[in-house]
PDB file of C-alpha atoms and ligand atoms in Angstrom:
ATOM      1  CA  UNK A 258      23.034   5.087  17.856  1.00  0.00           C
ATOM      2  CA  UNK A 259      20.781   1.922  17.913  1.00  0.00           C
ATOM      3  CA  UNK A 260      18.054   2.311  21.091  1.00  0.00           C
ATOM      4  CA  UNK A 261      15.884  -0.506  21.938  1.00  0.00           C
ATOM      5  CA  UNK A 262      12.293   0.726  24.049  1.00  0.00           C
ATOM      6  CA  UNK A 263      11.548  -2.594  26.238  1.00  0.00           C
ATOM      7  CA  UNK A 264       8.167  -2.824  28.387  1.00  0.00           C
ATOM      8  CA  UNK A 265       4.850  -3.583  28.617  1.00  0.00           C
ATOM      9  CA  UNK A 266       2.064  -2.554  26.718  1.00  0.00           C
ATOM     10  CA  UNK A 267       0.934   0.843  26.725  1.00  0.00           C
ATOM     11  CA  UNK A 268       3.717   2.240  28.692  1.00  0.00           C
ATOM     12  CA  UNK A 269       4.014   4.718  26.501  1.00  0.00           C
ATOM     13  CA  UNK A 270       6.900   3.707  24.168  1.00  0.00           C
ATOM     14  CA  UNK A 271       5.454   4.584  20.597  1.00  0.00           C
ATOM     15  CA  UNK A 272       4.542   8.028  22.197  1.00  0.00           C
ATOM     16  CA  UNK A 273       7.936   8.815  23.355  1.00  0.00           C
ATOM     17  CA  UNK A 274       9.577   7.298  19.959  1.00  0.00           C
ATOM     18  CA  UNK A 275       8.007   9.687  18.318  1.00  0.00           C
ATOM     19  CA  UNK A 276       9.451  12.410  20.243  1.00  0.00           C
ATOM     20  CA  UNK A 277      12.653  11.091  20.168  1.00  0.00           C
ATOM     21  CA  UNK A 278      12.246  11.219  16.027  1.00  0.00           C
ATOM     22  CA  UNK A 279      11.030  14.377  15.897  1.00  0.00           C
ATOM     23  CA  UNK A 280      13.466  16.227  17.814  1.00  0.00           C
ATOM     24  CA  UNK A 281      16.673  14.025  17.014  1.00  0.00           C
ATOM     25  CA  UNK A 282      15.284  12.504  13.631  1.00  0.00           C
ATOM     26  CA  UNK A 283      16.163   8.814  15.067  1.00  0.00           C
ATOM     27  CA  UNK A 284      14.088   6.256  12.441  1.00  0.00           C
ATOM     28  CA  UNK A 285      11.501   4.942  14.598  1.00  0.00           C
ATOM     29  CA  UNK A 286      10.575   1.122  13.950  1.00  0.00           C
ATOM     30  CA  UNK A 287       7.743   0.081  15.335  1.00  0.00           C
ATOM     31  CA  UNK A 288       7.213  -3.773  14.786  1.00  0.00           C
ATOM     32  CA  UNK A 289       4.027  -3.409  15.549  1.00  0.00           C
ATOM     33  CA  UNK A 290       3.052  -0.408  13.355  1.00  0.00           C
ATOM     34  CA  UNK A 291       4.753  -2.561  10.490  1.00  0.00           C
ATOM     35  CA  UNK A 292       2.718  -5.438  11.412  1.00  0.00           C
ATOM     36  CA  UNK A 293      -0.698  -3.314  11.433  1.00  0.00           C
ATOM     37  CA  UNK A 294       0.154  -2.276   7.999  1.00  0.00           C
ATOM     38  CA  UNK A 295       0.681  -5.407   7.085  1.00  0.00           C
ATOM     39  CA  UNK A 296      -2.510  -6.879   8.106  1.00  0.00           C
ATOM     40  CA  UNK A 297      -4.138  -3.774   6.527  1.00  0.00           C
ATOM     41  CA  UNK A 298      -3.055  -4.365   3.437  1.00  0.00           C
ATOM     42  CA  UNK A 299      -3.837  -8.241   3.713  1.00  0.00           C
ATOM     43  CA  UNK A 300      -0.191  -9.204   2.675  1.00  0.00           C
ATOM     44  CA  UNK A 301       1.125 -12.555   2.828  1.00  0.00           C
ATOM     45  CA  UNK A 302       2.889 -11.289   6.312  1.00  0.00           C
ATOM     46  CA  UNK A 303      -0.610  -9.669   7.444  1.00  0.00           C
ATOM     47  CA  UNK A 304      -2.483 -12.590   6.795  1.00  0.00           C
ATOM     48  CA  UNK A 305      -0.207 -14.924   9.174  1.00  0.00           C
ATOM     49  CA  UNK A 306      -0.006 -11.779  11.460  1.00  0.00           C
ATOM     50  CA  UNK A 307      -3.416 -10.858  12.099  1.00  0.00           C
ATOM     51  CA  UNK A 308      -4.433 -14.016  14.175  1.00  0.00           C
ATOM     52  CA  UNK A 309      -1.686 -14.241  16.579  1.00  0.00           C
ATOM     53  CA  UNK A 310      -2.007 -10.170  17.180  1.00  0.00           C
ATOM     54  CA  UNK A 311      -6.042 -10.316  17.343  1.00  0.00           C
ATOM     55  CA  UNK A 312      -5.759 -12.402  19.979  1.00  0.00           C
ATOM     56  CA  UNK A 313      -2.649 -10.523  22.046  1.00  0.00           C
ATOM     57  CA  UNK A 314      -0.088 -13.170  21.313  1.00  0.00           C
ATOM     58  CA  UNK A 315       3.720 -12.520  19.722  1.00  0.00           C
ATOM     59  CA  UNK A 316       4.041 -13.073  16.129  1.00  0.00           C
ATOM     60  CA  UNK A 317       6.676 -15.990  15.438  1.00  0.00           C
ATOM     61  CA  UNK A 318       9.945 -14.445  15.465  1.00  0.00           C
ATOM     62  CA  UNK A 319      11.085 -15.799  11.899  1.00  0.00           C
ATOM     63  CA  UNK A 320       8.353 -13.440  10.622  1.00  0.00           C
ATOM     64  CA  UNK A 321       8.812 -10.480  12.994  1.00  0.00           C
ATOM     65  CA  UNK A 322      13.164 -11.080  12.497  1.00  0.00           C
ATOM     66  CA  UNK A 323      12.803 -11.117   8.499  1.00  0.00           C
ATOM     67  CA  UNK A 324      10.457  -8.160   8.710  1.00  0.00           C
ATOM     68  CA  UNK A 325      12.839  -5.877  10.186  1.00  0.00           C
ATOM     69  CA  UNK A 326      16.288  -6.599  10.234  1.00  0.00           C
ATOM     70  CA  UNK A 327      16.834  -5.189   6.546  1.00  0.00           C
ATOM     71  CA  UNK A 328      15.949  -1.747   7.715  1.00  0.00           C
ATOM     72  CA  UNK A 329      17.459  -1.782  11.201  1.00  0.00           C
ATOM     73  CA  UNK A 330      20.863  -1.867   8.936  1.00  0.00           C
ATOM     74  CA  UNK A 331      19.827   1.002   6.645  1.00  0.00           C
ATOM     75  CA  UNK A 332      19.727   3.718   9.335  1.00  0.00           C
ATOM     76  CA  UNK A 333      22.507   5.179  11.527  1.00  0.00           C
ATOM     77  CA  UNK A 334      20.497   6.081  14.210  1.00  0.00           C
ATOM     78  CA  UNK A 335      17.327   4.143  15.285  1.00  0.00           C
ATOM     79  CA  UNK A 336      14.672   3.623  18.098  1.00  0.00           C
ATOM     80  CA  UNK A 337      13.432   0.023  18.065  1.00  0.00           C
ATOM     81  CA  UNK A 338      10.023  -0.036  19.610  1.00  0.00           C
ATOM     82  CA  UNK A 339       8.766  -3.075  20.683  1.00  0.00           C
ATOM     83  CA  UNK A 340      11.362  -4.903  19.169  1.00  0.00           C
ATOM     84  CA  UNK A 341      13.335  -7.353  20.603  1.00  0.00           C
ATOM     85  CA  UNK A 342      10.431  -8.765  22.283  1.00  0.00           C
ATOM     86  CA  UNK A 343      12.291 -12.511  22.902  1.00  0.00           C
ATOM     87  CA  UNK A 344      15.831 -14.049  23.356  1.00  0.00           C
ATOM     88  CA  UNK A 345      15.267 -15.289  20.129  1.00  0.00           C
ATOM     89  CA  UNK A 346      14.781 -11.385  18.743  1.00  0.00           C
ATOM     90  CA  UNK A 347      17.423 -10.373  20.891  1.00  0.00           C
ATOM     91  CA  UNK A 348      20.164 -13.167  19.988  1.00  0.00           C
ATOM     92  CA  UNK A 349      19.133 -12.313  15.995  1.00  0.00           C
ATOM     93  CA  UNK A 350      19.113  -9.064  16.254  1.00  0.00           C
ATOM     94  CA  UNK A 351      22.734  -9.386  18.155  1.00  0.00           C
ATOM     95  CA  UNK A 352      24.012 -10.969  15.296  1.00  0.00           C
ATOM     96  CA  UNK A 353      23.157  -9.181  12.386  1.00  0.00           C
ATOM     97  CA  UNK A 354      24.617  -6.086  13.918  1.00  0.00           C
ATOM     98  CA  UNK A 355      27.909  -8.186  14.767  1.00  0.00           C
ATOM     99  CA  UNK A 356      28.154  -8.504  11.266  1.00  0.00           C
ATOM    100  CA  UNK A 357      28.364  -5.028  10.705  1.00  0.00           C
ATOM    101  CA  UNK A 358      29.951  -4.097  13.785  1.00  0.00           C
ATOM    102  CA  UNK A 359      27.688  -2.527  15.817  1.00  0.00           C
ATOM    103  CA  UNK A 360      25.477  -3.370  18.757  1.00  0.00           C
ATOM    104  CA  UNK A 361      22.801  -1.914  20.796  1.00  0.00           C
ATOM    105  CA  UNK A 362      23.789   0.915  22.721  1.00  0.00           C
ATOM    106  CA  UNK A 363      20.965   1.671  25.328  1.00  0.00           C
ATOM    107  CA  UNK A 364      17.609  -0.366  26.527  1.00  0.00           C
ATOM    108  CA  UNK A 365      15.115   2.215  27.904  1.00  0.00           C
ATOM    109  CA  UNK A 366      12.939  -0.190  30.196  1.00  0.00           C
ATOM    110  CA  UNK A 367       9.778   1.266  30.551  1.00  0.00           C
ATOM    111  CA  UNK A 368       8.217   0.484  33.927  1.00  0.00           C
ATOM    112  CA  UNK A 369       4.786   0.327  34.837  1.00  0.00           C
ATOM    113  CA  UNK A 370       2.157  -0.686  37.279  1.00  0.00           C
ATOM    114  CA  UNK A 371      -0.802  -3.231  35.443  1.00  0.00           C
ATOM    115  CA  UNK A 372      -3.724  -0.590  36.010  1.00  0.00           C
ATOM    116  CA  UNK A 373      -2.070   1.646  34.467  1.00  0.00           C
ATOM    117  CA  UNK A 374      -1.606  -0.171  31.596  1.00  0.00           C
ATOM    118  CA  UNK A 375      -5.418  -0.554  31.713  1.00  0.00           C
ATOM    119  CA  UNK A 376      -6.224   2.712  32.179  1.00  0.00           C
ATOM    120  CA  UNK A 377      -3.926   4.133  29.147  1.00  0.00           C
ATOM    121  CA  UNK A 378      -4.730   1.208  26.509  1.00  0.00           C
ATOM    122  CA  UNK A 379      -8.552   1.334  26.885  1.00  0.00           C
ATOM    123  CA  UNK A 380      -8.568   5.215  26.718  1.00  0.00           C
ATOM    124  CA  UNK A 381      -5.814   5.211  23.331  1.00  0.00           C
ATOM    125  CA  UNK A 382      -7.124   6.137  19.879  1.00  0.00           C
ATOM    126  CA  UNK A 383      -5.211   6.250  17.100  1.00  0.00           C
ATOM    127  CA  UNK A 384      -6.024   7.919  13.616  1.00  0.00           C
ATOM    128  CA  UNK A 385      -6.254   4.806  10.580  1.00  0.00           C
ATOM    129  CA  UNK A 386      -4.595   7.230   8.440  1.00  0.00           C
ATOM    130  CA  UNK A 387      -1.977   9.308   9.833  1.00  0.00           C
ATOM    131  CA  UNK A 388      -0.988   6.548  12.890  1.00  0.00           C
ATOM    132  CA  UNK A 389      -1.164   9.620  15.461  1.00  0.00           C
ATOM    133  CA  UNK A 390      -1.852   8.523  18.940  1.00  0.00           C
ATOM    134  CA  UNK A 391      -4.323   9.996  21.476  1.00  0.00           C
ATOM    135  CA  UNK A 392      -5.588   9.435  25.092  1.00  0.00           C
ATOM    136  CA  UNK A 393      -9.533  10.775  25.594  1.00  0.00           C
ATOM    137  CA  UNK A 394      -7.952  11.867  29.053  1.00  0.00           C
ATOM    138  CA  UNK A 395      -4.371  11.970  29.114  1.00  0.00           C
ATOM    139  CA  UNK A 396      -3.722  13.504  25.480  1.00  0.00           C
ATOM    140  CA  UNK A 397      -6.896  14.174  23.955  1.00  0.00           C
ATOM    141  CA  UNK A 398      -7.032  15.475  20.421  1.00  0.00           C
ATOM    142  CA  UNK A 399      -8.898  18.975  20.256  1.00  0.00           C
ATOM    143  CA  UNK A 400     -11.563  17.973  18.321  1.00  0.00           C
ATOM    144  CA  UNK A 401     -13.275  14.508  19.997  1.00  0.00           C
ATOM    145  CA  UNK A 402     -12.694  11.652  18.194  1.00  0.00           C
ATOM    146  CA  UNK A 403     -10.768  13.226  15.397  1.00  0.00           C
ATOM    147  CA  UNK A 404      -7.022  13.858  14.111  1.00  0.00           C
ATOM    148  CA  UNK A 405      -5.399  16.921  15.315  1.00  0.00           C
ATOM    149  CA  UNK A 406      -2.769  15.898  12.177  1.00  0.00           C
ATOM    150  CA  UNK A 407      -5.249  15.001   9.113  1.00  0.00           C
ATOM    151  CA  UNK A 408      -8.946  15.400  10.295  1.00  0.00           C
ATOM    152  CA  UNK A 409      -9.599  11.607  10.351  1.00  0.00           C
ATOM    153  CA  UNK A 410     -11.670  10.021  12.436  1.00  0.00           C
ATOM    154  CA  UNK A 411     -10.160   8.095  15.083  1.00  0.00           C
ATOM    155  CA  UNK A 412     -10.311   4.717  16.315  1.00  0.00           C
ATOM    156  CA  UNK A 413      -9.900   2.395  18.693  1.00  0.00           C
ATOM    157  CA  UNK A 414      -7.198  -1.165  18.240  1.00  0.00           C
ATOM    158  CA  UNK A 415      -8.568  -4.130  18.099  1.00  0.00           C
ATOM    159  CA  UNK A 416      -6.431  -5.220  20.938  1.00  0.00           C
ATOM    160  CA  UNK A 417      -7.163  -2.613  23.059  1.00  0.00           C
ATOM    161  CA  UNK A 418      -9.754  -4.571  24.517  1.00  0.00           C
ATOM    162  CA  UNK A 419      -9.821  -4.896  28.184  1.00  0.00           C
ATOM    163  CA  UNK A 420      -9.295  -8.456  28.068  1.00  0.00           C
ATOM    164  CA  UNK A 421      -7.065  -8.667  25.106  1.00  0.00           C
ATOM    165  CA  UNK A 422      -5.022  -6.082  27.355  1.00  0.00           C
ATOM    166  CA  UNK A 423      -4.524  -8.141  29.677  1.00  0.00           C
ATOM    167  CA  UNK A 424      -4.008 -11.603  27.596  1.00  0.00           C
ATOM    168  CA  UNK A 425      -0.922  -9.105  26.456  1.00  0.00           C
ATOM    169  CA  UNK A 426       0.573  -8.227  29.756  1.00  0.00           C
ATOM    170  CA  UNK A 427       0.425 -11.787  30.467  1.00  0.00           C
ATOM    171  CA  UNK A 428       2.312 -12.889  27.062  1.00  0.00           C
ATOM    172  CA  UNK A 429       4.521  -9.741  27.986  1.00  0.00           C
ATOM    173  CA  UNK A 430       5.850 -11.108  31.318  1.00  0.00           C
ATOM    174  CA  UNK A 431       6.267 -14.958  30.199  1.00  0.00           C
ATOM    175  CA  UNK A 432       7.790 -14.363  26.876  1.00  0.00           C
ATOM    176  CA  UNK A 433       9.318 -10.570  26.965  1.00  0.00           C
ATOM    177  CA  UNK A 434      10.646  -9.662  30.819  1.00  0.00           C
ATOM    178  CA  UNK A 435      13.303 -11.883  30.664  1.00  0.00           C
ATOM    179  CA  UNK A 436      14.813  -9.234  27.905  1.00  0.00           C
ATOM    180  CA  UNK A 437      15.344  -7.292  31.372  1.00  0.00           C
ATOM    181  CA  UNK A 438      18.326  -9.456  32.838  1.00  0.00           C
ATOM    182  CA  UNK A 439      19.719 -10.672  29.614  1.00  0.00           C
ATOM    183  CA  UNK A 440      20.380  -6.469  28.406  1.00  0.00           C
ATOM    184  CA  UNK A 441      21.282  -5.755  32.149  1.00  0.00           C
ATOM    185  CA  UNK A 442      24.185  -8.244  32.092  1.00  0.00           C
ATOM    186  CA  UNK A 443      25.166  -6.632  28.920  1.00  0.00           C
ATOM    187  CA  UNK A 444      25.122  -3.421  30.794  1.00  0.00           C
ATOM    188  CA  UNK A 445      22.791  -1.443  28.599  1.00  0.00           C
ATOM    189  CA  UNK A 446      19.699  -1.331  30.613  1.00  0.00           C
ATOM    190  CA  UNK A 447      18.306   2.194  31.880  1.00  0.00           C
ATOM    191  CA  UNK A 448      15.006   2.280  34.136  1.00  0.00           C
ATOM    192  CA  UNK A 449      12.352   4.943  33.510  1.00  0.00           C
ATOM    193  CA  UNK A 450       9.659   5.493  36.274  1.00  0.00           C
ATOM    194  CA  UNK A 451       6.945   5.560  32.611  1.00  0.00           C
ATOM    195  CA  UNK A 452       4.492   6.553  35.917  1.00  0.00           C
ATOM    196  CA  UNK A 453       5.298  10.376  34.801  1.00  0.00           C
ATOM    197  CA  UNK A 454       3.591  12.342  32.702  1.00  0.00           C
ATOM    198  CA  UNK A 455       4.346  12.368  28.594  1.00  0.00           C
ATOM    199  CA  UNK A 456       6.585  15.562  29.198  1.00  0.00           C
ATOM    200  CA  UNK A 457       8.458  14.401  32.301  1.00  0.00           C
ATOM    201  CA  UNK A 458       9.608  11.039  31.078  1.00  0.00           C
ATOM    202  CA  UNK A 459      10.606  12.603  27.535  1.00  0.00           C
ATOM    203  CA  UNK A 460      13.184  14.793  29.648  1.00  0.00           C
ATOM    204  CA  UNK A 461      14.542  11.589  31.459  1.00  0.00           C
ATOM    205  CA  UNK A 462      15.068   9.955  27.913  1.00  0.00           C
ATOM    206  CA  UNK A 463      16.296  13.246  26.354  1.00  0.00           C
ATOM    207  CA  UNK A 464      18.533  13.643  29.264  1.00  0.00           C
ATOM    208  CA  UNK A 465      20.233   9.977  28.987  1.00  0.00           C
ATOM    209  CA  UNK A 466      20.249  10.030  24.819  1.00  0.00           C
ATOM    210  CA  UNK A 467      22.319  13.643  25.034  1.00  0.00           C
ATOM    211  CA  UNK A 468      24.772  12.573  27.726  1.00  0.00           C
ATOM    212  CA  UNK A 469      25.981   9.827  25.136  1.00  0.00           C
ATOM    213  CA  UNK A 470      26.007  11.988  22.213  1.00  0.00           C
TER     214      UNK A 470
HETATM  215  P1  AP5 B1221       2.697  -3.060  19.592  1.00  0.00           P
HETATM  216  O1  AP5 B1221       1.988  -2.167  18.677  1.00  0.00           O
HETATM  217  O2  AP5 B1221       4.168  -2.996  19.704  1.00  0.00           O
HETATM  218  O3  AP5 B1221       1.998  -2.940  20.995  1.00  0.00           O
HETATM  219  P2  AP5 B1221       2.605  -2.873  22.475  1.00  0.00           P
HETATM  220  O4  AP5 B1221       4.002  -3.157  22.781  1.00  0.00           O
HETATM  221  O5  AP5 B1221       1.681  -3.778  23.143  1.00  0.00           O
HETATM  222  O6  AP5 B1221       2.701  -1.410  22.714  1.00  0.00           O
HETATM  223  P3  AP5 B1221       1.555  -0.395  22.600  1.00  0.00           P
HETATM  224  O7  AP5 B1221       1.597   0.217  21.231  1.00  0.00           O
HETATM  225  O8  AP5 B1221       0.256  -0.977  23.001  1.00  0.00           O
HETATM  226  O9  AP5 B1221       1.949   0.632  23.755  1.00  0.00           O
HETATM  227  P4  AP5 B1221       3.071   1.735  23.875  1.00  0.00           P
HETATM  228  O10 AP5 B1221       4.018   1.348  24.954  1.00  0.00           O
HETATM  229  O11 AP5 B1221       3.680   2.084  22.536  1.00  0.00           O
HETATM  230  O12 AP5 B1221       2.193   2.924  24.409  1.00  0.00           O
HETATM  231  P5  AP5 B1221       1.687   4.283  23.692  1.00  0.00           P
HETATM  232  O13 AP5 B1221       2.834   5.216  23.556  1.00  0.00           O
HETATM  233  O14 AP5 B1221       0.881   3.984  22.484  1.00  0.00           O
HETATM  234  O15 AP5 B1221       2.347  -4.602  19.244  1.00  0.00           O
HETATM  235  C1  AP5 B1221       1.037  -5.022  18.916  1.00  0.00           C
HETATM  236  C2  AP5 B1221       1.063  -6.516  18.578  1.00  0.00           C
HETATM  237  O16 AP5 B1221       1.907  -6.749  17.433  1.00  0.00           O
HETATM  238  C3  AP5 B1221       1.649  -7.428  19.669  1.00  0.00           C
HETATM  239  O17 AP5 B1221       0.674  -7.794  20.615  1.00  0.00           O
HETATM  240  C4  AP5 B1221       2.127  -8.627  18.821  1.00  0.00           C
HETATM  241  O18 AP5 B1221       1.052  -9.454  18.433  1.00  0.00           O
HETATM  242  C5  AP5 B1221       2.655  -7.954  17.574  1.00  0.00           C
HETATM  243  N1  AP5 B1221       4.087  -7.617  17.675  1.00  0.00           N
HETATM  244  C6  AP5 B1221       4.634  -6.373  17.655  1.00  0.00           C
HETATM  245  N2  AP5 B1221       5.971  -6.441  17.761  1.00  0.00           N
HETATM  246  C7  AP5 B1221       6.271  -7.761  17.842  1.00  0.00           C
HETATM  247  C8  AP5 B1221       7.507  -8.482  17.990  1.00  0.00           C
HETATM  248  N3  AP5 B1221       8.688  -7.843  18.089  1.00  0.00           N
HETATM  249  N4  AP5 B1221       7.438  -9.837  18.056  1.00  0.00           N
HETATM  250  C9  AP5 B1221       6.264 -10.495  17.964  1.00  0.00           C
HETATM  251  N5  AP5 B1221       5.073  -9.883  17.836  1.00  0.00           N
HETATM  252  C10 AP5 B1221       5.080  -8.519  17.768  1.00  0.00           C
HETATM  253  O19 AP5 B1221       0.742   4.833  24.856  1.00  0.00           O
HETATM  254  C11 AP5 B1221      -0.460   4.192  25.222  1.00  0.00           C
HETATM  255  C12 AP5 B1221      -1.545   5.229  25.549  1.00  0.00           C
HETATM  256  O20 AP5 B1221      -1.154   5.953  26.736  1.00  0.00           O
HETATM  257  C13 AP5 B1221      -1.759   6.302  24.474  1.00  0.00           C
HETATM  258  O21 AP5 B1221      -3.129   6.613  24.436  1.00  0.00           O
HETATM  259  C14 AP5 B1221      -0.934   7.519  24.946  1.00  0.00           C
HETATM  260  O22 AP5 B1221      -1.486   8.754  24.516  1.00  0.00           O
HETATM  261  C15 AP5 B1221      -1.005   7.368  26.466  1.00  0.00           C
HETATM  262  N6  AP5 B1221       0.245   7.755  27.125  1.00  0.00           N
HETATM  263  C16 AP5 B1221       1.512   7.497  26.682  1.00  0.00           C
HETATM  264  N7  AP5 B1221       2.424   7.953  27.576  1.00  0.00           N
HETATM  265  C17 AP5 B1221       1.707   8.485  28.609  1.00  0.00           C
HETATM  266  C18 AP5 B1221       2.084   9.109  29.849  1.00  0.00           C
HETATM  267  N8  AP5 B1221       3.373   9.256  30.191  1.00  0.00           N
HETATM  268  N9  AP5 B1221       1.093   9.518  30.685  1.00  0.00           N
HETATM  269  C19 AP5 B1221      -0.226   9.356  30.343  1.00  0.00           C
HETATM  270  N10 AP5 B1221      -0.642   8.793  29.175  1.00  0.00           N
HETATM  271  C20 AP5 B1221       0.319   8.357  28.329  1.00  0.00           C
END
């Protein structure tokens, strides 16, 4: 089953992936994890990365589309977070599954109120090591400031920056809503109320993955 997780920043998609993987063992592909690592590591990717995603703007899509389409076709069952995040993504990615014949099968749209947003990205740490992901109110870790999974300190993203925030729920709505109409005519789309609390919205996407298995 190939699931794409579509919505703004900090809705809470990586958090829920990660459920998803856990208790299904879906491969979750984070472009944006991949793209971290990247830049990390100073590859040739990172280094074109790191300016575009410093300042809360979309990679190119030749970059992000060469990245990951190779490993979208080595898994049976994936959750594609924050990937497509363009027509251009969404045409590609189309394609390459044609070839193999398969397609998307659900679009969880995450939905989401700007302050919220706020509120969740500029409280988010994340451990450099392990990737874990906390919230100092919402999901703190039970030691302050360090990994519940490893013991490493935790940190905050670059672009969790108020004002890089909201540079990104800008680029969101003028380059990635329009995802929203082009999966609903396909008749994949399924709207989440990402309002809820971690546990609540896990059983709304548990609920719609199981009724298709
Ligand atoms: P990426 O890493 O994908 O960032 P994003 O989409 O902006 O998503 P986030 O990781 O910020 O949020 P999330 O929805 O996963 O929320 P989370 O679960 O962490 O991309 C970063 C950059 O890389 C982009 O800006 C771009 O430059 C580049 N990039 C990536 N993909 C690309 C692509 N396809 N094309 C081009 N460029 C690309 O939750 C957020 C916080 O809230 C956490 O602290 C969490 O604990 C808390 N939380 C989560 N759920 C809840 C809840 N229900 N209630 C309360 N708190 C919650």
């Amino acid at each position: 089953m190939i699931l794409v997780f579509l919505g703004p920043p900090g809705a809470g998609k990586g958090t829920q992936a990660k459920l998803l993987s856990q208790e299904f063992g879906f491969r979750h592909i984070s472009t944006g994890d991949m793209l971290r690592e990247a830049v990390k590591n100073k590859t040739p990717l990172g280094l074109k990365a790191k300016e575009y995603m410093d300042r809360g703007d979309l990679v190119p899509d030749e970059l992000v589309i060469a990245m990951v389409e190779e490993i979208i076709l080595q898994e049976k069952d994936v959750v594609l977070d924050g990937f497509p995040r363009t027509i251009g993504q969404a045409l590609s990615l189309k394609d390459v599954l044609k070839k193999h014949a398969k397609d998307v099968d659900k679009v969880f749209l995450f939905d989401i109120d700007d302050e919220i947003v706020v509120e969740r990205l500029s409280g988010r740490r994340v451990c450099p090591n392990c990737g874990s992901v906390y919230h100092v109110k919402f999901s703190p870790p039970k030691k302050d400031e360090i990994c519940d999974v490893c013991g490493t300190k935790l940190i905050q993203r670059e672009d969790d920056k108020e004002e890089v925030i909201r540079r990104r729920l800008e680029v969101y709505r003028r380059q990635t809503a329009e995802l929203v109409d082009f999966y609903k005519k396909e008749n994949k789309l399924i709207s989440l109320d990402s309002r809820k609390g971690i546990e609540d919205l896990y059983g709304d996407i548990k609920k719609a993955v199981e009724d298709d298995c």
